[in-house]
């Protein structure tokens, strides 16, 4: 049973090789099998090879079906997200829009933001902002981390700049300096 579970854990490339190898041994013409010295395989071994062939081929088919279904579902969710994103952007609160404006007008669309702040958490959950990297370090007592605006939010603001035009440059500069001050 343990060996069977190990077979289930094999990567698809190895499963394909096992299926191909066992399939060739089972289905090649006898004259080719004679040249390879595989024509005198006992019936019990042929049965085992047949089972291995069926199981590995079945696992491969299931793997590819799951891969295709996941791809279709993922594409559906991306399309659906793009359809509802304008509503998400238009429903942002004033303090959330201020952070979006800060990131949009910052160098490289990046600024440090307090990771545990409610505004940051809401914007991150709405996929408006994201961490710049998966291995960021938190700075200071406020756990300030570098965030960037997501590409879809950046494209939306490019098309609708009126969304953030109410925020003055001095106000955003003050906010940027507060979050990006290296000395705490």
Coordinates of N, CA and C in Angstrom, one line a residue:
X1 N 0.8 -1.2 0.0 CA 0.0 0.0 0.0 C 0.9 1.3 0.0
X2 N 2.0 1.2 0.8 CA 2.9 2.3 0.8 C 3.5 2.6 -0.5
X3 N 3.8 1.6 -1.3 CA 4.4 1.8 -2.6 C 3.4 2.4 -3.6
X4 N 2.1 2.0 -3.4 CA 1.0 2.6 -4.2 C 0.9 4.1 -4.0
X5 N 0.9 4.5 -2.7 CA 0.8 5.9 -2.4 C 2.0 6.7 -2.9
X6 N 3.2 6.1 -2.9 CA 4.4 6.7 -3.5 C 4.2 6.9 -5.0
X7 N 3.5 5.9 -5.7 CA 3.2 6.1 -7.1 C 2.3 7.2 -7.3
X8 N 1.3 7.5 -6.5 CA 0.4 8.6 -6.6 C 1.1 9.9 -6.5
X9 N 2.2 10.0 -5.8 CA 2.9 11.2 -5.5 C 3.9 11.5 -6.6
X10 N 4.1 10.7 -7.6 CA 5.1 10.9 -8.6 C 4.7 12.2 -9.5
X11 N 5.7 13.0 -9.9 CA 5.4 14.1 -10.8 C 4.9 13.6 -12.1
X12 N 4.1 14.4 -12.8 CA 3.5 14.0 -14.1 C 4.5 13.6 -15.1
X13 N 5.7 14.2 -15.1 CA 6.7 13.8 -16.1 C 7.1 12.3 -15.9
X14 N 7.3 11.9 -14.7 CA 7.7 10.5 -14.4 C 6.5 9.6 -14.6
X15 N 5.3 10.0 -14.3 CA 4.1 9.2 -14.6 C 4.0 9.0 -16.1
X16 N 4.2 10.0 -16.9 CA 4.2 9.9 -18.3 C 5.2 8.9 -18.8
X17 N 6.4 8.9 -18.2 CA 7.5 8.0 -18.6 C 7.1 6.6 -18.3
X18 N 6.5 6.4 -17.1 CA 6.1 5.1 -16.6 C 5.0 4.5 -17.6
X19 N 4.0 5.4 -17.9 CA 2.9 5.0 -18.7 C 3.4 4.7 -20.1
X20 N 4.3 5.5 -20.7 CA 4.9 5.2 -22.0 C 5.7 3.9 -22.0
X21 N 6.5 3.7 -21.0 CA 7.3 2.5 -21.0 C 6.5 1.3 -20.8
X22 N 5.5 1.3 -19.9 CA 4.7 0.1 -19.7 C 3.8 -0.1 -20.9
X23 N 3.3 1.0 -21.5 CA 2.5 0.8 -22.7 C 3.3 0.3 -23.9
X24 N 4.5 0.7 -24.0 CA 5.3 0.1 -25.1 C 5.6 -1.4 -24.9
X25 N 5.9 -1.8 -23.7 CA 6.1 -3.2 -23.4 C 4.9 -4.0 -23.7
X26 N 3.7 -3.4 -23.3 CA 2.4 -4.2 -23.5 C 2.0 -4.2 -25.0
X27 N 2.2 -3.1 -25.7 CA 1.6 -3.0 -27.0 C 2.5 -3.1 -28.2
X28 N 3.8 -3.2 -28.0 CA 4.7 -3.3 -29.2 C 4.5 -4.6 -29.9
X29 N 4.7 -4.7 -31.2 CA 4.6 -6.0 -31.9 C 5.6 -6.9 -31.3
X30 N 5.3 -8.2 -31.5 CA 6.2 -9.3 -30.9 C 7.6 -9.3 -31.5
X31 N 7.7 -9.0 -32.8 CA 9.1 -9.1 -33.4 C 10.0 -8.0 -32.8
X32 N 9.4 -6.8 -32.4 CA 10.2 -5.8 -31.8 C 10.6 -6.2 -30.4
X33 N 9.6 -6.8 -29.7 CA 9.8 -7.2 -28.3 C 10.9 -8.4 -28.3
X34 N 10.9 -9.2 -29.3 CA 11.9 -10.3 -29.4 C 13.3 -9.7 -29.5
X35 N 13.5 -8.6 -30.4 CA 14.8 -8.0 -30.5 C 15.2 -7.3 -29.2
X36 N 14.3 -6.9 -28.4 CA 14.6 -6.3 -27.1 C 14.8 -7.3 -26.0
X37 N 14.4 -8.5 -26.3 CA 14.5 -9.6 -25.3 C 13.4 -9.5 -24.3
X38 N 12.3 -8.9 -24.7 CA 11.2 -8.8 -23.7 C 10.0 -9.6 -24.2
X39 N 10.2 -10.6 -25.0 CA 9.0 -11.4 -25.5 C 8.6 -12.5 -24.5
X40 N 9.5 -12.9 -23.6 CA 9.2 -14.0 -22.7 C 8.9 -13.5 -21.3
X41 N 8.1 -12.4 -21.2 CA 7.7 -11.9 -19.9 C 6.6 -12.8 -19.4
X42 N 6.6 -13.3 -18.1 CA 5.6 -14.1 -17.6 C 4.2 -13.4 -17.6
X43 N 3.1 -14.1 -17.6 CA 1.8 -13.5 -17.6 C 1.5 -12.7 -16.4
X44 N 2.0 -13.1 -15.3 CA 1.8 -12.4 -14.0 C 2.5 -11.0 -14.1
X45 N 3.7 -10.9 -14.7 CA 4.4 -9.6 -14.9 C 3.6 -8.8 -15.9
X46 N 3.1 -9.4 -16.9 CA 2.3 -8.6 -17.9 C 1.0 -8.0 -17.2
X47 N 0.4 -8.7 -16.3 CA -0.7 -8.2 -15.6 C -0.3 -7.0 -14.7
X48 N 0.8 -7.2 -14.0 CA 1.3 -6.1 -13.2 C 1.7 -4.9 -14.0
X49 N 2.3 -5.1 -15.2 CA 2.6 -4.0 -16.1 C 1.3 -3.3 -16.6
X50 N 0.3 -4.1 -16.9 CA -1.0 -3.6 -17.3 C -1.6 -2.7 -16.3
X51 N -1.6 -3.2 -15.0 CA -2.1 -2.4 -13.9 C -1.4 -1.1 -13.7
X52 N 0.0 -1.1 -13.8 CA 0.8 0.1 -13.7 C 0.5 1.0 -14.8
X53 N 0.3 0.5 -16.0 CA -0.1 1.3 -17.2 C -1.4 2.0 -17.0
X54 N -2.4 1.3 -16.6 CA -3.7 1.8 -16.4 C -3.7 2.9 -15.3
X55 N -3.1 2.6 -14.2 CA -3.0 3.6 -13.0 C -2.3 4.8 -13.4
X56 N -1.1 4.7 -14.0 CA -0.3 5.9 -14.4 C -1.0 6.7 -15.4
X57 N -1.6 6.0 -16.4 CA -2.4 6.8 -17.5 C -3.6 7.5 -16.9
X58 N -4.3 6.8 -15.9 CA -5.4 7.4 -15.3 C -5.0 8.6 -14.5
X59 N -3.9 8.5 -13.7 CA -3.4 9.6 -12.9 C -3.1 10.8 -13.8
X60 N -2.4 10.5 -15.0 CA -2.1 11.6 -15.9 C -3.3 12.3 -16.5
X61 N -4.3 11.5 -16.8 CA -5.6 12.1 -17.4 C -6.2 13.0 -16.3
X62 N -6.3 12.5 -15.1 CA -6.9 13.3 -14.0 C -6.1 14.5 -13.7
X63 N -4.8 14.4 -13.8 CA -3.9 15.6 -13.5 C -4.2 16.6 -14.6
X64 N -4.3 16.2 -15.8 CA -4.5 17.2 -16.9 C -5.9 17.8 -16.9
X65 N -6.9 17.0 -16.5 CA -8.3 17.5 -16.4 C -8.3 18.6 -15.3
X66 N -7.7 18.3 -14.1 CA -7.7 19.2 -13.0 C -6.9 20.5 -13.4
X67 N -5.8 20.4 -14.2 CA -5.1 21.5 -14.6 C -5.9 22.4 -15.5
X68 N -6.6 21.8 -16.5 CA -7.5 22.6 -17.4 C -8.6 23.2 -16.6
X69 N -9.3 22.5 -15.7 CA -10.4 23.1 -14.9 C -9.9 24.3 -14.1
X70 N -8.7 24.1 -13.4 CA -8.2 25.2 -12.6 C -7.9 26.4 -13.5
X71 N -7.4 26.2 -14.7 CA -7.1 27.3 -15.6 C -8.3 28.0 -16.0
X72 N -9.4 27.3 -16.3 CA -10.6 27.9 -16.7 C -11.2 28.7 -15.5
X73 N -11.2 28.1 -14.4 CA -11.8 28.8 -13.2 C -11.0 30.0 -12.9
X74 N -9.7 29.9 -12.9 CA -8.8 31.1 -12.7 C -9.1 32.2 -13.7
X75 N -9.2 31.8 -14.9 CA -9.5 32.8 -16.0 C -10.9 33.5 -15.7
X76 N -11.8 32.7 -15.3 CA -13.2 33.2 -15.0 C -13.1 34.2 -13.8
X77 N -12.4 33.9 -12.8 CA -12.3 34.8 -11.6 C -11.5 36.1 -12.0
X78 N -10.5 36.0 -12.9 CA -9.8 37.2 -13.3 C -10.7 38.1 -14.1
X79 N -11.5 37.5 -15.0 CA -12.5 38.3 -15.8 C -13.5 38.9 -14.9
X80 N -14.0 38.1 -14.0 CA -15.0 38.7 -13.1 C -14.5 39.8 -12.2
X81 N -13.2 39.6 -11.7 CA -12.6 40.7 -10.9 C -12.4 42.0 -11.7
X82 N -12.0 41.8 -13.0 CA -11.9 43.0 -13.8 C -13.2 43.7 -14.1
X83 N -14.3 43.0 -14.1 CA -15.6 43.6 -14.2 C -16.1 44.3 -13.0
X84 N -15.8 43.8 -11.8 CA -16.2 44.5 -10.6 C -15.2 45.5 -10.0
X85 N -14.0 45.5 -10.6 CA -13.0 46.4 -10.0 C -13.4 47.9 -10.1
X86 N -14.0 48.4 -11.2 CA -14.4 49.8 -11.1 C -15.3 50.2 -10.0
X87 N -16.2 49.3 -9.6 CA -17.1 49.5 -8.4 C -16.2 49.5 -7.1
X88 N -15.2 48.7 -7.1 CA -14.4 48.6 -5.9 C -13.6 50.0 -5.8
X89 N -13.1 50.5 -6.9 CA -12.4 51.7 -6.8 C -13.3 52.9 -6.5
X90 N -14.5 52.9 -7.0 CA -15.4 54.0 -6.8 C -16.0 54.0 -5.4
X91 N -16.0 52.8 -4.7 CA -16.5 52.7 -3.4 C -15.4 52.9 -2.3
X92 N -14.2 53.3 -2.7 CA -13.1 53.5 -1.7 C -13.5 54.7 -0.8
X93 N -13.1 54.6 0.4 CA -13.3 55.8 1.4 C -12.2 56.8 1.1
X94 N -12.4 58.0 1.7 CA -11.5 59.1 1.5 C -10.1 58.8 1.9
X95 N -9.9 58.1 3.1 CA -8.6 57.8 3.6 C -8.0 56.7 2.8
X96 N -8.8 55.8 2.2 CA -8.2 54.8 1.3 C -7.8 55.4 0.0
X97 N -8.5 56.4 -0.5 CA -8.1 57.1 -1.7 C -6.9 57.9 -1.5
X98 N -6.7 58.4 -0.3 CA -5.5 59.2 0.0 C -4.2 58.3 -0.1
X99 N -4.3 57.1 0.4 CA -3.2 56.1 0.3 C -3.0 55.7 -1.1
X100 N -4.1 55.5 -1.9 CA -3.9 55.2 -3.3 C -3.3 56.3 -4.1
X101 N -3.7 57.6 -3.8 CA -3.1 58.7 -4.4 C -1.6 58.8 -4.0
X102 N -1.3 58.5 -2.8 CA 0.1 58.6 -2.3 C 1.0 57.6 -3.1
X103 N 0.5 56.4 -3.3 CA 1.2 55.4 -4.0 C 1.3 55.7 -5.5
X104 N 0.2 56.2 -6.0 CA 0.2 56.5 -7.5 C 1.2 57.6 -7.8
X105 N 1.3 58.6 -6.9 CA 2.2 59.7 -7.2 C 3.6 59.6 -6.6
X106 N 3.9 58.4 -5.9 CA 5.2 58.2 -5.3 C 6.2 57.7 -6.4
X107 N 7.4 57.8 -6.2 CA 8.4 57.2 -7.1 C 8.2 55.7 -7.2
X108 N 8.2 55.2 -8.4 CA 8.0 53.8 -8.7 C 6.6 53.2 -8.1
X109 N 5.7 54.1 -7.9 CA 4.4 53.7 -7.3 C 4.5 53.0 -6.0
X110 N 5.6 53.3 -5.2 CA 5.9 52.5 -4.0 C 6.1 53.5 -2.8
X111 N 5.6 53.0 -1.7 CA 5.8 53.8 -0.4 C 5.7 52.8 0.7
X112 N 6.3 53.1 1.8 CA 6.1 52.3 3.0 C 4.7 52.7 3.7
X113 N 4.0 51.7 4.1 CA 2.7 51.9 4.8 C 2.7 51.0 6.0
X114 N 1.9 51.4 7.1 CA 1.8 50.5 8.3 C 1.0 49.3 7.9
X115 N 1.7 48.1 8.1 CA 1.1 46.8 7.7 C -0.2 46.5 8.5
X116 N -0.3 46.9 9.7 CA -1.4 46.5 10.6 C -2.5 47.6 10.6
X117 N -2.3 48.7 9.8 CA -3.3 49.7 9.8 C -4.6 49.2 9.0
X118 N -5.8 49.7 9.5 CA -7.0 49.2 8.9 C -7.1 49.6 7.4
X119 N -6.7 50.8 7.0 CA -6.7 51.3 5.7 C -5.9 50.4 4.8
X120 N -4.7 50.1 5.2 CA -3.8 49.2 4.5 C -4.4 47.8 4.3
X121 N -4.9 47.3 5.4 CA -5.5 46.0 5.3 C -6.7 45.9 4.3
X122 N -7.5 46.9 4.4 CA -8.7 47.0 3.5 C -8.3 47.1 2.0
X123 N -7.3 48.0 1.7 CA -6.8 48.1 0.4 C -6.1 46.9 -0.1
X124 N -5.4 46.2 0.7 CA -4.8 44.9 0.3 C -5.8 43.9 0.1
X125 N -6.8 43.8 0.9 CA -7.9 42.8 0.7 C -8.7 43.0 -0.6
X126 N -8.8 44.3 -1.0 CA -9.5 44.6 -2.2 C -8.6 44.6 -3.5
X127 N -7.4 44.1 -3.3 CA -6.4 44.0 -4.4 C -6.1 45.3 -5.1
X128 N -6.1 46.4 -4.3 CA -5.8 47.7 -4.8 C -4.3 48.0 -4.6
X129 N -3.7 47.4 -3.5 CA -2.3 47.6 -3.2 C -1.8 46.2 -2.9
X130 N -0.4 46.0 -3.0 CA 0.2 44.8 -2.7 C 1.6 45.0 -2.1
X131 N 2.1 44.0 -1.4 CA 3.5 44.1 -1.0 C 4.5 44.1 -2.2
X132 N 5.6 44.9 -2.0 CA 6.5 44.9 -3.2 C 7.2 43.6 -3.4
X133 N 7.4 42.8 -2.3 CA 8.1 41.6 -2.4 C 7.6 40.6 -1.3
X134 N 7.8 39.3 -1.5 CA 7.3 38.4 -0.5 C 8.3 38.3 0.7
X135 N 9.4 38.9 0.6 CA 10.4 38.8 1.8 C 10.8 40.3 2.2
X136 N 9.8 41.1 2.5 CA 10.0 42.4 3.0 C 10.3 42.4 4.5
X137 N 11.0 43.4 5.0 CA 11.2 43.6 6.4 C 10.3 44.7 6.9
X138 N 9.7 44.5 8.1 CA 8.9 45.6 8.7 C 9.8 46.5 9.5
X139 N 9.5 47.8 9.4 CA 10.4 48.9 10.0 C 9.6 49.5 11.1
X140 N 10.2 49.8 12.2 CA 9.7 50.6 13.3 C 8.6 49.9 14.1
X141 N 8.0 50.7 15.0 CA 7.0 50.2 15.9 C 5.6 50.0 15.2
X142 N 5.4 50.7 14.1 CA 4.2 50.6 13.3 C 4.2 49.5 12.3
X143 N 5.2 48.7 12.3 CA 5.4 47.6 11.3 C 5.2 48.2 9.9
X144 N 6.0 49.2 9.5 CA 5.9 49.8 8.2 C 6.6 49.0 7.2
X145 N 5.9 48.6 6.1 CA 6.4 47.8 5.0 C 6.2 48.4 3.7
X146 N 7.1 48.2 2.7 CA 6.9 48.8 1.4 C 5.7 48.1 0.6
X147 N 4.8 49.0 0.1 CA 3.7 48.5 -0.7 C 3.7 49.2 -2.0
X148 N 3.1 48.7 -3.0 CA 2.9 49.3 -4.3 C 1.5 49.1 -4.8
X149 N 1.1 50.0 -5.7 CA -0.2 49.9 -6.2 C -0.3 48.8 -7.3
X150 N -1.4 48.0 -7.3 CA -1.5 46.9 -8.2 C -1.6 47.4 -9.7
X151 N -1.2 46.7 -10.6 CA -1.3 47.1 -12.0 C -2.7 47.5 -12.5
X152 N -3.7 46.7 -12.0 CA -5.0 47.0 -12.4 C -5.5 48.3 -11.8
X153 N -5.1 48.6 -10.6 CA -5.5 49.9 -10.0 C -4.8 51.0 -10.7
X154 N -3.5 50.8 -11.0 CA -2.8 51.8 -11.8 C -3.4 52.1 -13.1
X155 N -3.8 51.1 -13.8 CA -4.5 51.3 -15.1 C -5.8 52.0 -15.0
X156 N -6.5 51.7 -13.9 CA -7.8 52.3 -13.7 C -7.6 53.8 -13.4
X157 N -6.6 54.2 -12.6 CA -6.4 55.6 -12.3 C -5.8 56.3 -13.5
X158 N -5.1 55.6 -14.3 CA -4.6 56.3 -15.6 C -5.8 56.7 -16.4
X159 N -6.9 55.9 -16.4 CA -8.1 56.2 -17.2 C -9.0 57.1 -16.5
X160 N -9.0 57.2 -15.1 CA -9.9 58.0 -14.4 C -9.1 58.8 -13.3
X161 N -8.3 59.8 -13.8 CA -7.4 60.5 -12.8 C -8.2 61.4 -11.9
X162 N -9.5 61.7 -12.2 CA -10.3 62.5 -11.4 C -10.6 61.9 -10.0
X163 N -10.3 60.6 -9.9 CA -10.6 59.9 -8.7 C -9.6 60.3 -7.5
X164 N -8.4 60.8 -7.9 CA -7.4 61.1 -6.9 C -7.0 62.6 -7.0
X165 N -7.6 63.4 -7.8 CA -7.1 64.7 -8.1 C -7.4 65.7 -6.9
X166 N -8.3 65.3 -5.9 CA -8.6 66.1 -4.8 C -7.5 66.2 -3.8
X167 N -6.5 65.4 -3.9 CA -5.4 65.4 -2.9 C -4.3 66.3 -3.4
X168 N -3.9 67.2 -2.5 CA -2.9 68.2 -2.9 C -1.5 67.6 -2.7
X169 N -0.6 68.2 -3.5 CA 0.8 67.7 -3.4 C 1.4 67.8 -2.1
X170 N 1.3 68.9 -1.4 CA 1.8 69.1 0.0 C 1.3 68.0 1.0
X171 N 0.0 67.7 0.9 CA -0.6 66.8 1.7 C 0.0 65.4 1.5
X172 N 0.1 65.0 0.2 CA 0.7 63.7 -0.1 C 2.2 63.6 0.3
X173 N 2.9 64.7 0.1 CA 4.3 64.8 0.5 C 4.5 64.6 2.0
X174 N 3.6 65.2 2.7 CA 3.7 65.1 4.2 C 3.4 63.6 4.6
X175 N 2.4 63.1 4.0 CA 2.1 61.7 4.2 C 3.2 60.7 3.9
X176 N 3.9 61.0 2.7 CA 5.0 60.2 2.2 C 6.2 60.3 3.2
X177 N 6.5 61.5 3.7 CA 7.6 61.7 4.6 C 7.3 61.0 5.9
X178 N 6.0 61.0 6.4 CA 5.7 60.4 7.6 C 5.9 58.9 7.6
X179 N 5.5 58.2 6.5 CA 5.7 56.8 6.4 C 7.1 56.4 5.9
X180 N 7.8 57.2 5.3 CA 9.1 56.8 4.7 C 10.3 57.4 5.4
X181 N 10.1 58.0 6.6 CA 11.2 58.5 7.4 C 12.0 57.4 7.9
X182 N 13.3 57.3 7.5 CA 14.1 56.1 7.9 C 14.4 56.1 9.4
X183 N 14.3 57.2 10.1 CA 14.6 57.3 11.5 C 13.4 57.3 12.3
X184 N 13.2 56.4 13.2 CA 12.0 56.3 14.1 C 12.4 56.6 15.5

